[in-house]
């Protein structure tokens, strides 16, 4: 089967005094999600899954609509910051040289309350359940950078999980999963649908019109 792990589009910045920030998509994010759906329109997806967090669910809406599928929410592919009271796109932190950006560079900033090992275990188990349920199918899971990092590092045997690389917004990561248990990373950070749109792509790139 083929598994498309897709990072959510660009959300707004949100910082609240209490409760979870759980931001929605920005205007650019909605545009990114629409380009993603159009890019994948020529492919047939057997199912569309998404994290219940708003930025992931909203990204999945145009894709599910174009495929004629309902979105199935999977709680166990929510990001590690699901209960955080702040969400600031890392590009903003970098642009302002925010102390949180410096902490990220030092590998010190950590906003999640869930232990890393527990996060990794739930993510891998959730994705493997989806694979088991979809033998021979092609499915999409719209989720988060930490989730994608965790599952790909699990396949590749990389110990620096869950942040060994930076997934761009609406980037596609294709995994081929065989019934015998073999898992192969086919593509990483596929963002052809954002080329020449003028939309932001992520931390290191911006598309040019």
CSV table of C-alpha atoms in Angstrom, one decimal:
chain,number,residue,atom,x,y,z
A,1,UNK,CA,0.0,0.0,0.0
A,2,UNK,CA,1.0,3.7,-0.4
A,3,UNK,CA,0.9,6.1,2.6
A,4,UNK,CA,1.0,9.8,2.0
A,5,UNK,CA,1.9,11.7,5.1
A,6,UNK,CA,1.1,15.3,4.6
A,7,UNK,CA,2.0,18.2,6.9
A,8,UNK,CA,-0.7,20.8,7.6
A,9,UNK,CA,-0.7,24.2,5.9
A,10,UNK,CA,0.4,27.5,7.5
A,11,UNK,CA,-1.6,28.4,10.6
A,12,UNK,CA,-2.1,31.7,12.2
A,13,UNK,CA,-0.1,32.7,15.3
A,14,UNK,CA,-2.1,32.2,18.5
A,15,UNK,CA,-1.1,32.7,22.1
A,16,UNK,CA,-3.8,32.4,24.8
A,17,UNK,CA,-3.6,32.7,28.6
A,18,UNK,CA,-5.2,29.3,29.3
A,19,UNK,CA,-6.4,26.3,27.3
A,20,UNK,CA,-5.0,24.9,24.0
A,21,UNK,CA,-4.1,27.4,21.3
A,22,UNK,CA,-5.1,25.0,18.5
A,23,UNK,CA,-4.9,27.7,15.7
A,24,UNK,CA,-6.8,27.6,12.4
A,25,UNK,CA,-5.2,28.1,9.0
A,26,UNK,CA,-4.0,31.5,7.8
A,27,UNK,CA,-5.2,32.9,4.4
A,28,UNK,CA,-1.9,31.6,2.9
A,29,UNK,CA,-2.6,28.2,4.6
A,30,UNK,CA,-6.0,27.9,3.0
A,31,UNK,CA,-4.4,28.7,-0.4
A,32,UNK,CA,-1.7,26.1,0.2
A,33,UNK,CA,-4.3,23.5,1.0
A,34,UNK,CA,-6.2,24.2,-2.2
A,35,UNK,CA,-3.1,23.8,-4.3
A,36,UNK,CA,-2.4,20.5,-2.5
A,37,UNK,CA,-5.9,19.2,-3.4
A,38,UNK,CA,-5.5,20.3,-7.0
A,39,UNK,CA,-2.1,18.6,-7.2
A,40,UNK,CA,-3.4,15.3,-6.0
A,41,UNK,CA,-6.7,15.4,-7.9
A,42,UNK,CA,-5.3,13.2,-10.6
A,43,UNK,CA,-4.6,10.4,-8.0
A,44,UNK,CA,-7.1,8.2,-6.4
A,45,UNK,CA,-7.1,8.1,-2.6
A,46,UNK,CA,-9.0,5.3,-0.9
A,47,UNK,CA,-9.2,7.2,2.4
A,48,UNK,CA,-8.3,10.6,3.9
A,49,UNK,CA,-7.3,10.8,7.5
A,50,UNK,CA,-6.4,13.8,9.6
A,51,UNK,CA,-5.3,14.9,13.1
A,52,UNK,CA,-8.2,16.5,15.0
A,53,UNK,CA,-6.2,19.7,15.5
A,54,UNK,CA,-7.7,22.5,13.4
A,55,UNK,CA,-4.7,23.2,11.2
A,56,UNK,CA,-4.6,19.6,10.1
A,57,UNK,CA,-8.3,19.1,9.7
A,58,UNK,CA,-8.7,22.3,7.7
A,59,UNK,CA,-5.8,21.3,5.4
A,60,UNK,CA,-7.6,18.0,4.7
A,61,UNK,CA,-10.9,19.6,3.7
A,62,UNK,CA,-10.1,20.5,0.1
A,63,UNK,CA,-8.3,17.3,-0.4
A,64,UNK,CA,-11.2,15.2,0.9
A,65,UNK,CA,-13.7,17.2,-1.1
A,66,UNK,CA,-11.7,16.7,-4.4
A,67,UNK,CA,-11.5,13.0,-3.7
A,68,UNK,CA,-15.1,12.6,-2.7
A,69,UNK,CA,-14.1,11.2,0.7
A,70,UNK,CA,-15.1,11.9,4.3
A,71,UNK,CA,-12.3,12.9,6.6
A,72,UNK,CA,-11.7,10.4,9.4
A,73,UNK,CA,-10.1,12.0,12.4
A,74,UNK,CA,-7.3,10.1,14.2
A,75,UNK,CA,-6.5,11.3,17.7
A,76,UNK,CA,-3.2,9.5,17.9
A,77,UNK,CA,-1.7,11.5,15.0
A,78,UNK,CA,-2.1,14.8,16.8
A,79,UNK,CA,1.0,16.8,17.4
A,80,UNK,CA,3.0,16.8,20.7
A,81,UNK,CA,2.0,20.5,21.3
A,82,UNK,CA,-1.8,19.8,21.2
A,83,UNK,CA,-2.2,21.2,24.8
A,84,UNK,CA,0.2,24.1,24.4
A,85,UNK,CA,-1.3,27.6,25.0
A,86,UNK,CA,0.8,29.1,22.2
A,87,UNK,CA,1.5,28.4,18.6
A,88,UNK,CA,4.0,30.6,16.8
A,89,UNK,CA,5.1,29.6,13.3
A,90,UNK,CA,8.9,28.9,13.6
A,91,UNK,CA,9.5,31.3,10.6
A,92,UNK,CA,8.2,34.1,12.8
A,93,UNK,CA,10.5,33.1,15.6
A,94,UNK,CA,13.5,33.0,13.3
A,95,UNK,CA,12.6,36.4,11.6
A,96,UNK,CA,12.5,38.2,15.0
A,97,UNK,CA,15.4,36.2,16.5
A,98,UNK,CA,13.0,35.3,19.3
A,99,UNK,CA,14.6,33.7,22.4
A,100,UNK,CA,12.5,30.6,21.6
A,101,UNK,CA,14.3,30.4,18.2
A,102,UNK,CA,17.6,30.5,19.9
A,103,UNK,CA,16.5,27.7,22.3
A,104,UNK,CA,15.4,25.6,19.3
A,105,UNK,CA,18.9,26.0,17.8
A,106,UNK,CA,20.4,24.9,21.0
A,107,UNK,CA,18.0,21.9,21.1
A,108,UNK,CA,16.5,23.2,24.4
A,109,UNK,CA,13.1,24.5,23.7
A,110,UNK,CA,10.4,21.9,24.2
A,111,UNK,CA,6.7,22.9,24.6
A,112,UNK,CA,5.1,19.4,24.8
A,113,UNK,CA,4.0,17.8,28.0
A,114,UNK,CA,3.9,14.3,26.6
A,115,UNK,CA,7.1,12.3,27.1
A,116,UNK,CA,9.0,11.7,23.9
A,117,UNK,CA,8.9,7.9,24.1
A,118,UNK,CA,5.2,8.0,24.7
A,119,UNK,CA,4.6,10.3,21.7
A,120,UNK,CA,6.7,8.1,19.4
A,121,UNK,CA,4.9,5.0,20.5
A,122,UNK,CA,1.4,6.3,19.9
A,123,UNK,CA,2.4,7.8,16.5
A,124,UNK,CA,4.0,4.7,15.2
A,125,UNK,CA,1.2,2.4,16.5
A,126,UNK,CA,-1.5,4.6,15.0
A,127,UNK,CA,0.1,4.7,11.5
A,128,UNK,CA,0.8,1.0,11.6
A,129,UNK,CA,-2.9,0.4,12.4
A,130,UNK,CA,-3.9,2.4,9.3
A,131,UNK,CA,-1.4,0.5,7.2
A,132,UNK,CA,-2.8,-2.8,8.4
A,133,UNK,CA,-6.4,-1.7,7.6
A,134,UNK,CA,-5.5,-0.6,4.0
A,135,UNK,CA,-3.7,-3.4,2.3
A,136,UNK,CA,-3.2,-2.5,-1.4
A,137,UNK,CA,-4.7,1.0,-0.9
A,138,UNK,CA,-3.4,4.5,-1.3
A,139,UNK,CA,-4.3,6.7,1.7
A,140,UNK,CA,-3.4,10.2,2.9
A,141,UNK,CA,-2.9,11.2,6.6
A,142,UNK,CA,-2.8,15.0,7.1
A,143,UNK,CA,-0.8,15.6,10.3
A,144,UNK,CA,2.2,17.4,11.7
A,145,UNK,CA,5.9,17.9,11.5
A,146,UNK,CA,6.6,16.0,14.7
A,147,UNK,CA,4.4,13.1,13.6
A,148,UNK,CA,6.1,12.9,10.2
A,149,UNK,CA,9.6,13.1,11.7
A,150,UNK,CA,8.7,10.4,14.2
A,151,UNK,CA,7.4,7.9,11.7
A,152,UNK,CA,10.1,8.4,9.1
A,153,UNK,CA,12.8,8.2,11.7
A,154,UNK,CA,11.2,5.0,12.9
A,155,UNK,CA,11.5,3.5,9.4
A,156,UNK,CA,15.0,4.8,8.7
A,157,UNK,CA,16.4,3.9,12.1
A,158,UNK,CA,17.3,7.5,12.9
A,159,UNK,CA,17.7,8.1,16.6
A,160,UNK,CA,17.3,11.9,16.5
A,161,UNK,CA,13.5,11.8,16.5
A,162,UNK,CA,11.2,13.5,16.4
A,163,UNK,CA,13.0,16.4,14.7
A,164,UNK,CA,15.7,15.2,12.3
A,165,UNK,CA,14.4,17.4,9.4
A,166,UNK,CA,12.0,20.2,8.7
A,167,UNK,CA,8.8,19.3,6.7
A,168,UNK,CA,7.5,22.2,4.6
A,169,UNK,CA,3.8,23.2,4.7
A,170,UNK,CA,1.6,20.8,2.9
A,171,UNK,CA,4.6,18.7,2.0
A,172,UNK,CA,4.0,15.1,0.9
A,173,UNK,CA,6.0,12.2,2.2
A,174,UNK,CA,5.4,9.0,0.5
A,175,UNK,CA,5.9,5.6,2.2
A,176,UNK,CA,5.4,2.2,0.5
A,177,UNK,CA,4.3,-0.4,3.0
A,178,UNK,CA,4.4,-4.1,2.1
A,179,UNK,CA,2.3,-6.8,3.8
A,180,UNK,CA,5.4,-8.5,4.9
A,181,UNK,CA,6.4,-5.6,7.1
A,182,UNK,CA,8.8,-3.8,4.8
A,183,UNK,CA,8.6,0.0,4.9
A,184,UNK,CA,10.2,2.2,2.3
A,185,UNK,CA,10.5,6.0,2.2
A,186,UNK,CA,9.8,6.9,-1.4
A,187,UNK,CA,9.7,10.7,-1.4
A,188,UNK,CA,10.3,13.4,1.3
A,189,UNK,CA,9.2,17.0,1.4
A,190,UNK,CA,7.4,16.9,-2.0
A,191,UNK,CA,6.1,20.5,-2.6
A,192,UNK,CA,5.9,20.8,-6.3
A,193,UNK,CA,2.3,22.1,-5.9
A,194,UNK,CA,3.6,25.3,-4.2
A,195,UNK,CA,6.2,26.1,-6.9
A,196,UNK,CA,5.5,29.5,-8.6
A,197,UNK,CA,2.6,30.3,-6.4
A,198,UNK,CA,4.3,32.9,-4.3
A,199,UNK,CA,3.1,31.2,-1.2
A,200,UNK,CA,5.5,30.4,1.8
A,201,UNK,CA,6.8,26.9,1.8
A,202,UNK,CA,8.5,26.7,5.1
A,203,UNK,CA,11.5,27.6,7.2
A,204,UNK,CA,14.1,27.5,4.4
A,205,UNK,CA,12.1,28.3,1.2
A,206,UNK,CA,9.5,30.6,-0.3
A,207,UNK,CA,8.1,29.8,-3.7
A,208,UNK,CA,8.6,32.4,-6.4
A,209,UNK,CA,5.8,33.5,-8.7
